[in-house]
Coordinates of C-alpha atoms in Angstrom, one line a residue:
X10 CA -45.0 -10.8 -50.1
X11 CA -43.3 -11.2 -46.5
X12 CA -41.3 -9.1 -44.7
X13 CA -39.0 -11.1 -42.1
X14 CA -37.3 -8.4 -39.6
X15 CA -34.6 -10.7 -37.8
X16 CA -33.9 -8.3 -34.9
X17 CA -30.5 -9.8 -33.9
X18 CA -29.8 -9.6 -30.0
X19 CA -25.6 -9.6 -30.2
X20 CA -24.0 -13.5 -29.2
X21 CA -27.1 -14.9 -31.0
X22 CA -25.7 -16.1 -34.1
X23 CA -26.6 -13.0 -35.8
X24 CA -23.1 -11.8 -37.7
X25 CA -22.7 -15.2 -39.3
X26 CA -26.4 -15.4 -40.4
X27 CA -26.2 -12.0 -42.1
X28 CA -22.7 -13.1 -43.3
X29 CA -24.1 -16.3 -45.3
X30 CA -27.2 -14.0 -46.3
X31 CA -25.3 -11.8 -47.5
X32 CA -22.9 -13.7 -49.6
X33 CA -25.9 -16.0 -50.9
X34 CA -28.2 -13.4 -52.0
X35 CA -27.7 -14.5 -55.5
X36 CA -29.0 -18.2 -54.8
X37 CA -31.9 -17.0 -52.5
X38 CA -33.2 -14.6 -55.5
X39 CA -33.3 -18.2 -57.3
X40 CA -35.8 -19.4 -54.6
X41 CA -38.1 -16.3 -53.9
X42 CA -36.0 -14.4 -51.2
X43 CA -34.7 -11.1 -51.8
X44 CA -32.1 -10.0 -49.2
X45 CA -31.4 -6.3 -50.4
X46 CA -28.4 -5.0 -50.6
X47 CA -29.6 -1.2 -49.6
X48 CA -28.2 0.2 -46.5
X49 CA -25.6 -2.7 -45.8
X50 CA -23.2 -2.6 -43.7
X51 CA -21.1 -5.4 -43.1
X52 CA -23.4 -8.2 -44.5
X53 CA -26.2 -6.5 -42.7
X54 CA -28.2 -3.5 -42.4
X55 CA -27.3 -1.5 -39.9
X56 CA -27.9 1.6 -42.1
X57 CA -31.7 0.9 -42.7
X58 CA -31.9 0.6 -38.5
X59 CA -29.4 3.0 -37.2
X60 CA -31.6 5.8 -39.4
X61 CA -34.1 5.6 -36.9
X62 CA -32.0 4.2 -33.7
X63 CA -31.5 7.0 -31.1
X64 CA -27.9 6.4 -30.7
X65 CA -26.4 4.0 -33.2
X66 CA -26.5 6.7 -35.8
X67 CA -23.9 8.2 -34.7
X68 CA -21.3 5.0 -35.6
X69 CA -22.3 5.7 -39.1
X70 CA -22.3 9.5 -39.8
X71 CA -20.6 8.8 -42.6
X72 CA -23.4 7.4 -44.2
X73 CA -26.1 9.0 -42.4
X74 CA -27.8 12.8 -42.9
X75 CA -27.1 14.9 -39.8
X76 CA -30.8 15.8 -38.4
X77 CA -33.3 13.2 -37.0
X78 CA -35.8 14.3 -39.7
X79 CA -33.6 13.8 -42.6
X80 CA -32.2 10.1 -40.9
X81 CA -36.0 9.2 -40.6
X82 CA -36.7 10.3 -44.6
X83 CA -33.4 8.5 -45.5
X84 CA -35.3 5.3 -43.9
X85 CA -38.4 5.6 -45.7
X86 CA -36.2 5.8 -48.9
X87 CA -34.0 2.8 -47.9
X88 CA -36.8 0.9 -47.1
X89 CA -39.2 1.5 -50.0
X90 CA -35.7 0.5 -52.3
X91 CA -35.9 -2.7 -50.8
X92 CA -39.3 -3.1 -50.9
X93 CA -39.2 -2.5 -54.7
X94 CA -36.3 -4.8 -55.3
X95 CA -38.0 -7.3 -53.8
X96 CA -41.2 -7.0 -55.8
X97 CA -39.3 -6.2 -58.7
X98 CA -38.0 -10.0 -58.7
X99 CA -41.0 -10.7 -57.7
X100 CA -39.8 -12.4 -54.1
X101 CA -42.3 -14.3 -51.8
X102 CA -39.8 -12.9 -48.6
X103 CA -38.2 -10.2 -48.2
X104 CA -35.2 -10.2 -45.5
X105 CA -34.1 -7.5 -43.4
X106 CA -31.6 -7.8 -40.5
X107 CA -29.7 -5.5 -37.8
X108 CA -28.9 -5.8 -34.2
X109 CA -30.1 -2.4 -33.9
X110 CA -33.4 -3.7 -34.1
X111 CA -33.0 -5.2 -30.7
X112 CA -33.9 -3.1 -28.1
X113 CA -35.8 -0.2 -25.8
X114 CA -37.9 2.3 -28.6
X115 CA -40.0 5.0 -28.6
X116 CA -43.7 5.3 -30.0
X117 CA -41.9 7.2 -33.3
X118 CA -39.4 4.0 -33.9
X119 CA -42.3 1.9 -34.5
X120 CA -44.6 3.9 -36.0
X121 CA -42.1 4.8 -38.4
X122 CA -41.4 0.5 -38.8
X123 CA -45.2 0.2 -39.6
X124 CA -45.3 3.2 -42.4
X125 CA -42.6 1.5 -43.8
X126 CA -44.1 -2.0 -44.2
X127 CA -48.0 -0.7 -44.8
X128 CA -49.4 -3.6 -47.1
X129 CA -47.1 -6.5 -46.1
X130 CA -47.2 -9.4 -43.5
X131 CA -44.4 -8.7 -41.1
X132 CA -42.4 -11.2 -38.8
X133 CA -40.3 -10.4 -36.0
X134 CA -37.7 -13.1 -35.8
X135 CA -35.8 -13.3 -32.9
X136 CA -33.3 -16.0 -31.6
X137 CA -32.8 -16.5 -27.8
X138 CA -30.1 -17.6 -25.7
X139 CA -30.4 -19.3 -22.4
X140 CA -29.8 -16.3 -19.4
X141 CA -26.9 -18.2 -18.3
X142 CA -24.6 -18.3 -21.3
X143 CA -26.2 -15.2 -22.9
X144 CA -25.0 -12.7 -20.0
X145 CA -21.8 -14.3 -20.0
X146 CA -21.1 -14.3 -23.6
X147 CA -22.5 -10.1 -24.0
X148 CA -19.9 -9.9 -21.2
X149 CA -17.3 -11.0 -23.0
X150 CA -18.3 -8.7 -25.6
X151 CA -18.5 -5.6 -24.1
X152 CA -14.7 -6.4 -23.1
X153 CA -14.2 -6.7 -26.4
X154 CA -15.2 -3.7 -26.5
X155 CA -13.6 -1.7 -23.5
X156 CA -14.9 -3.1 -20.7
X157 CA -13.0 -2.8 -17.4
X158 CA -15.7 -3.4 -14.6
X159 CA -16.2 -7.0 -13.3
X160 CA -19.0 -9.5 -14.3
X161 CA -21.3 -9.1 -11.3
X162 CA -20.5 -4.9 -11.6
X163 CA -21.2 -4.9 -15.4
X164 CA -24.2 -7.3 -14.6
X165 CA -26.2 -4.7 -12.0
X166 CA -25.4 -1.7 -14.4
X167 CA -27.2 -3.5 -17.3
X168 CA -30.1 -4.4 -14.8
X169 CA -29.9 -1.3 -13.9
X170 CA -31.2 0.2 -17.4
X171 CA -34.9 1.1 -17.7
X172 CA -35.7 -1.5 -20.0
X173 CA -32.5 -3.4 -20.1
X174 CA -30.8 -4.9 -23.3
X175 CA -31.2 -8.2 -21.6
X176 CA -35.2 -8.4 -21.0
X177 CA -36.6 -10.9 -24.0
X178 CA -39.9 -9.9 -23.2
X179 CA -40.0 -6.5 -23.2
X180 CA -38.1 -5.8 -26.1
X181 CA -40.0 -8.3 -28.3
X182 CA -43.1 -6.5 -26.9
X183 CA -42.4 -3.1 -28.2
X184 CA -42.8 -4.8 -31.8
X185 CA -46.4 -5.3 -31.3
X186 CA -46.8 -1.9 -32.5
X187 CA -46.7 -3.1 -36.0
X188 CA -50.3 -4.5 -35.3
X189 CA -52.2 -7.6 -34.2
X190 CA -51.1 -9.3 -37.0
X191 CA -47.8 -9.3 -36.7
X192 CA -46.5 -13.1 -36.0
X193 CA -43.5 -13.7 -33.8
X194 CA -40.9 -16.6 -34.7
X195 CA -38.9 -17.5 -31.6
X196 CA -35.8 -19.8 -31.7
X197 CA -33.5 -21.3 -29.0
X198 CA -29.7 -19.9 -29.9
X199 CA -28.4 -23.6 -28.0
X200 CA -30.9 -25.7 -29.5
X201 CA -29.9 -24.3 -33.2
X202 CA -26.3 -24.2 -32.5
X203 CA -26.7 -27.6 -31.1
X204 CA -28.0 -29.1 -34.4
X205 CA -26.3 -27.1 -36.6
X206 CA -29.3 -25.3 -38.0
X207 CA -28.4 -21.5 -37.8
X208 CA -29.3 -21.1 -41.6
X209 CA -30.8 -23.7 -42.0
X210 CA -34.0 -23.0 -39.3
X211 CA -34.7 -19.2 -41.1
X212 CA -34.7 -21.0 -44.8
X213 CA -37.7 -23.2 -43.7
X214 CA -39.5 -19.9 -42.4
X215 CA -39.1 -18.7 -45.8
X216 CA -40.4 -21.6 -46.9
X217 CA -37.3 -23.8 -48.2
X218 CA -38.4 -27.4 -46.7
X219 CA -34.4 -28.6 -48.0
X220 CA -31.7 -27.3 -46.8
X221 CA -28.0 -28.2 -48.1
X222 CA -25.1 -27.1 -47.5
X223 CA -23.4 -27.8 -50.7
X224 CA -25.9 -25.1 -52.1
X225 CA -25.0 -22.2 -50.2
X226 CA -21.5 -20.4 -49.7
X227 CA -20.4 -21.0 -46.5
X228 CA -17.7 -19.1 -44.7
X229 CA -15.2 -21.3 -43.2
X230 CA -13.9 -18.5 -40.1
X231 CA -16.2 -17.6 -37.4
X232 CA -17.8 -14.4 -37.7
X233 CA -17.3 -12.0 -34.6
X234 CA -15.9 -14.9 -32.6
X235 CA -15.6 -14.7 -28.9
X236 CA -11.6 -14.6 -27.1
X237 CA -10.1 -17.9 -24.9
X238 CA -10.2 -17.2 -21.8
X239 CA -6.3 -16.6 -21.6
X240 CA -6.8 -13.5 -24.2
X241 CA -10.6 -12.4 -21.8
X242 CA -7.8 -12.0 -19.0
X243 CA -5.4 -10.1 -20.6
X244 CA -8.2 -7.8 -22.6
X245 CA -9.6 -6.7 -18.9
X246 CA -6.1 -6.1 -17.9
X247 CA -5.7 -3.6 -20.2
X248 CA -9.1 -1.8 -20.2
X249 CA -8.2 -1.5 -16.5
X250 CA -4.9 0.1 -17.2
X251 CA -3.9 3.7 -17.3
X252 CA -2.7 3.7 -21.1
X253 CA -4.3 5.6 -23.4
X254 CA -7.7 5.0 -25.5
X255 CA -6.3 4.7 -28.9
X256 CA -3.4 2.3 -27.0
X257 CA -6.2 0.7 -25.5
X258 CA -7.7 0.0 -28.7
X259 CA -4.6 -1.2 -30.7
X260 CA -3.8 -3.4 -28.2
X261 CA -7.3 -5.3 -27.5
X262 CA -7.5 -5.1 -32.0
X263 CA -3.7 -7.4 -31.7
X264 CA -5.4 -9.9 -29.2
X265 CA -8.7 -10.3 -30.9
X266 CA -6.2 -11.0 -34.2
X267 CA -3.6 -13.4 -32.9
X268 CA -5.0 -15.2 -30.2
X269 CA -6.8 -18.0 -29.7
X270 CA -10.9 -18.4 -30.1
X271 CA -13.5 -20.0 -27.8
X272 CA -15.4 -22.9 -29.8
X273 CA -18.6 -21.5 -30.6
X274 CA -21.7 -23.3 -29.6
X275 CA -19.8 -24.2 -26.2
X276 CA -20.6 -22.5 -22.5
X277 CA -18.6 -20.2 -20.3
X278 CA -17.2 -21.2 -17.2
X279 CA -17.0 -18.3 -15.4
X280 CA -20.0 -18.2 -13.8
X281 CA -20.1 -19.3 -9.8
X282 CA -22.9 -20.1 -7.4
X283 CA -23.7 -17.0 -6.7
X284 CA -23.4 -15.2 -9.8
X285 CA -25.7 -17.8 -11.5
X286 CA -28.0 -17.5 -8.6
X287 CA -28.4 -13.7 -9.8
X288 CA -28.6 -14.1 -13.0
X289 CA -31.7 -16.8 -12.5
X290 CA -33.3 -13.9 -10.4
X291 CA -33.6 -11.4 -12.8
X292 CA -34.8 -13.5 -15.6
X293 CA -37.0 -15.6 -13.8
X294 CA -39.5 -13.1 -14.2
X295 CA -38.6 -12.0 -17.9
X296 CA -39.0 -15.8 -18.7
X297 CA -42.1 -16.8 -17.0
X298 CA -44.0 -13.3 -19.1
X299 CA -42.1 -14.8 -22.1
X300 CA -43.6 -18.0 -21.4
X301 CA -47.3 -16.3 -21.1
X302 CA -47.2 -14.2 -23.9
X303 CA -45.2 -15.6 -26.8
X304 CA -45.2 -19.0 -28.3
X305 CA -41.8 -20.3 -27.5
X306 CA -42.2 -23.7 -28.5
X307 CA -39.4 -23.5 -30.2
X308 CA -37.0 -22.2 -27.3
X309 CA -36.4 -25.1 -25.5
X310 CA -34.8 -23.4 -22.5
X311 CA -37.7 -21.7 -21.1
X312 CA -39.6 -24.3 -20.1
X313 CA -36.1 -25.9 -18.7
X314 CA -35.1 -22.9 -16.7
X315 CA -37.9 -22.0 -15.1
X316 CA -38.8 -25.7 -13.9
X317 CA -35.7 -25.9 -12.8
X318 CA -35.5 -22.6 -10.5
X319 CA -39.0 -23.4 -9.8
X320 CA -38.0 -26.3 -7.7
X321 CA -35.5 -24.2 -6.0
X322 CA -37.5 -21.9 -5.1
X323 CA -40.1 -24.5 -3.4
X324 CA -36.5 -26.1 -1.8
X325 CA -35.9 -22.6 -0.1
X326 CA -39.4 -22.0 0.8
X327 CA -39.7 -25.8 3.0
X328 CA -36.1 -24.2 4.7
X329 CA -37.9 -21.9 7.2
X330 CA -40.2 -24.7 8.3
X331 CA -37.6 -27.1 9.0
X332 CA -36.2 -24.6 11.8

């Protein structure tokens, strides 16, 4: 048997993949892939990650023990019940998916990760969006969310972080700690968006070579859908205002409901020159490590980007000698 961890960065795609998991796990028993339903939460399992997660318990103490020590056993437990319902219908893959898997961990996180999984071949699958509509988007999200400060303020504070949210590289690194033989499977967010292969793409990793969609349930709203730009303006407006948090929140909850919905799969527009310009700064490096040490292949955008700010670069270096 397989594990698959999908480790979900947020504005990847990841709520409606766990959605149509989730509501499909009878048909994917049918074909050898056991998505549990152990430590769910909303289609995914944020309870099986947020046990171990230094900070994302504490959105589900409700559901999780009180101590560190009794969140880690309660992961162990929810882990080895997935493990069993997998084998007990005798699955080829077992899935397991949280954005709480994306991220800075320590030593413990992981060691507890390879325990856990002792005797099964593990892959980390990850789905990355290009820099310049990924920032964006998370923006977006973390007004959702409450966010007052500006793009280029929120931008530097999440640079800012010792290993940011935002660095590929790093945080697919920390996974290594499973072993050497853990495999990576990287995906481009556009590229699958583009071609309309969000489920479609992780199905042929567990080995279905057909995919169609008359087969699976398919949800026809958008799962966490991003705001028009009309409603993004009047969200900041009110996280910048002087009302109260729970008026706050009430208010942002009546936008997100009755307002309109960016298309998903298209870019924002609210980048400018310069913004852009900083945002290809930071993750020129990220991208080039990414590039060094993980088969991206199947991230399209890497090879783009960095060719592209490549030849900037050389266009700023000739500037000097022209003067």
């Amino acid at each position: 048997m397989k594990v698959i961890l999908h480790i979900g960065a947020t504005k990847t795609g990841s709520s409606a993949l766990q959605d149509f998991l989730y509501q499909n796990m009878r048909v994917l028993r049918s074909k050898g892939i056991c998505y549990p339903d152990v430590g769910v939460v909303s289609g995914a399992h944020h309870l099986i990650a947020a046990a171990l997660h230094p900070s994302a318990h504490r959105l589900h103490s409700d559901a999780l023990p009180d101590t560190p020590q009794a969140r880690e056993e309660q992961f162990h437990t929810y882990v080895a019940t997935a493990r069993r319902e997998a084998e007990a219908m005798k699955a080829e893959t077992l899935i397991l998916s949280s954005e709480y898997l994306w991220g800075d961990f320590s030593p413990a996180f992981y060691d507890n990760w390879k325990q856990a999984l002792t005797g099964v071949h593990v892959t980390i699958y990850g789905v990355l969006r290009d820099p310049r509509n990924w920032v964006p988007s998370s923006y977006i999200q973390a007004i959702k969310g409450g966010e007052a400060r500006s793009l280029e303020e929120w931008f530097e504070w999440r640079t800012g972080i010792r290993v940011q949210p935002l660095d590929y590289t790093a945080i697919l690194s920390g996974w290594r700690a499973l072993g050497p033989e853990t495999q990576f499977a990287l995906r481009s967010y556009e590229q699958m968006t583009a071609q309309d292969e969000i489920f479609a793409n992780l199905l042929r990793l567990c080995g279905i070579k057909r995919y169609r969609n008359s087969d699976y349930y398919q949800n026809s709203r958008q799962i966490n859908p991003s705001p028009s730009p009309k409603a993004i303006e009047l969200l900041r407006n009110i996280n910048k205002s002087d009302l109260d948090g729970q008026t706050k929140g009430n208010l942002r909850k009546l936008i997100l409901t009755h307002m309109g919905k960016k298309k998903s799969g298209t870019s924002w527009d609210i980048l400018d020159e310069g913004m852009t310009s900083k945002i290809e700064g930071v993750f020129d490096p990220i991208l080039e490590r990414l590039l060094s040490e993980f088969d991206t292949s199947d991230v399209e955008f890497v090879r783009g980007y960095l060719s592209k700010n490549s030849s900037h670069r050389k266009k700023a270096s000739w500037l000097p000698s022209l003067w």
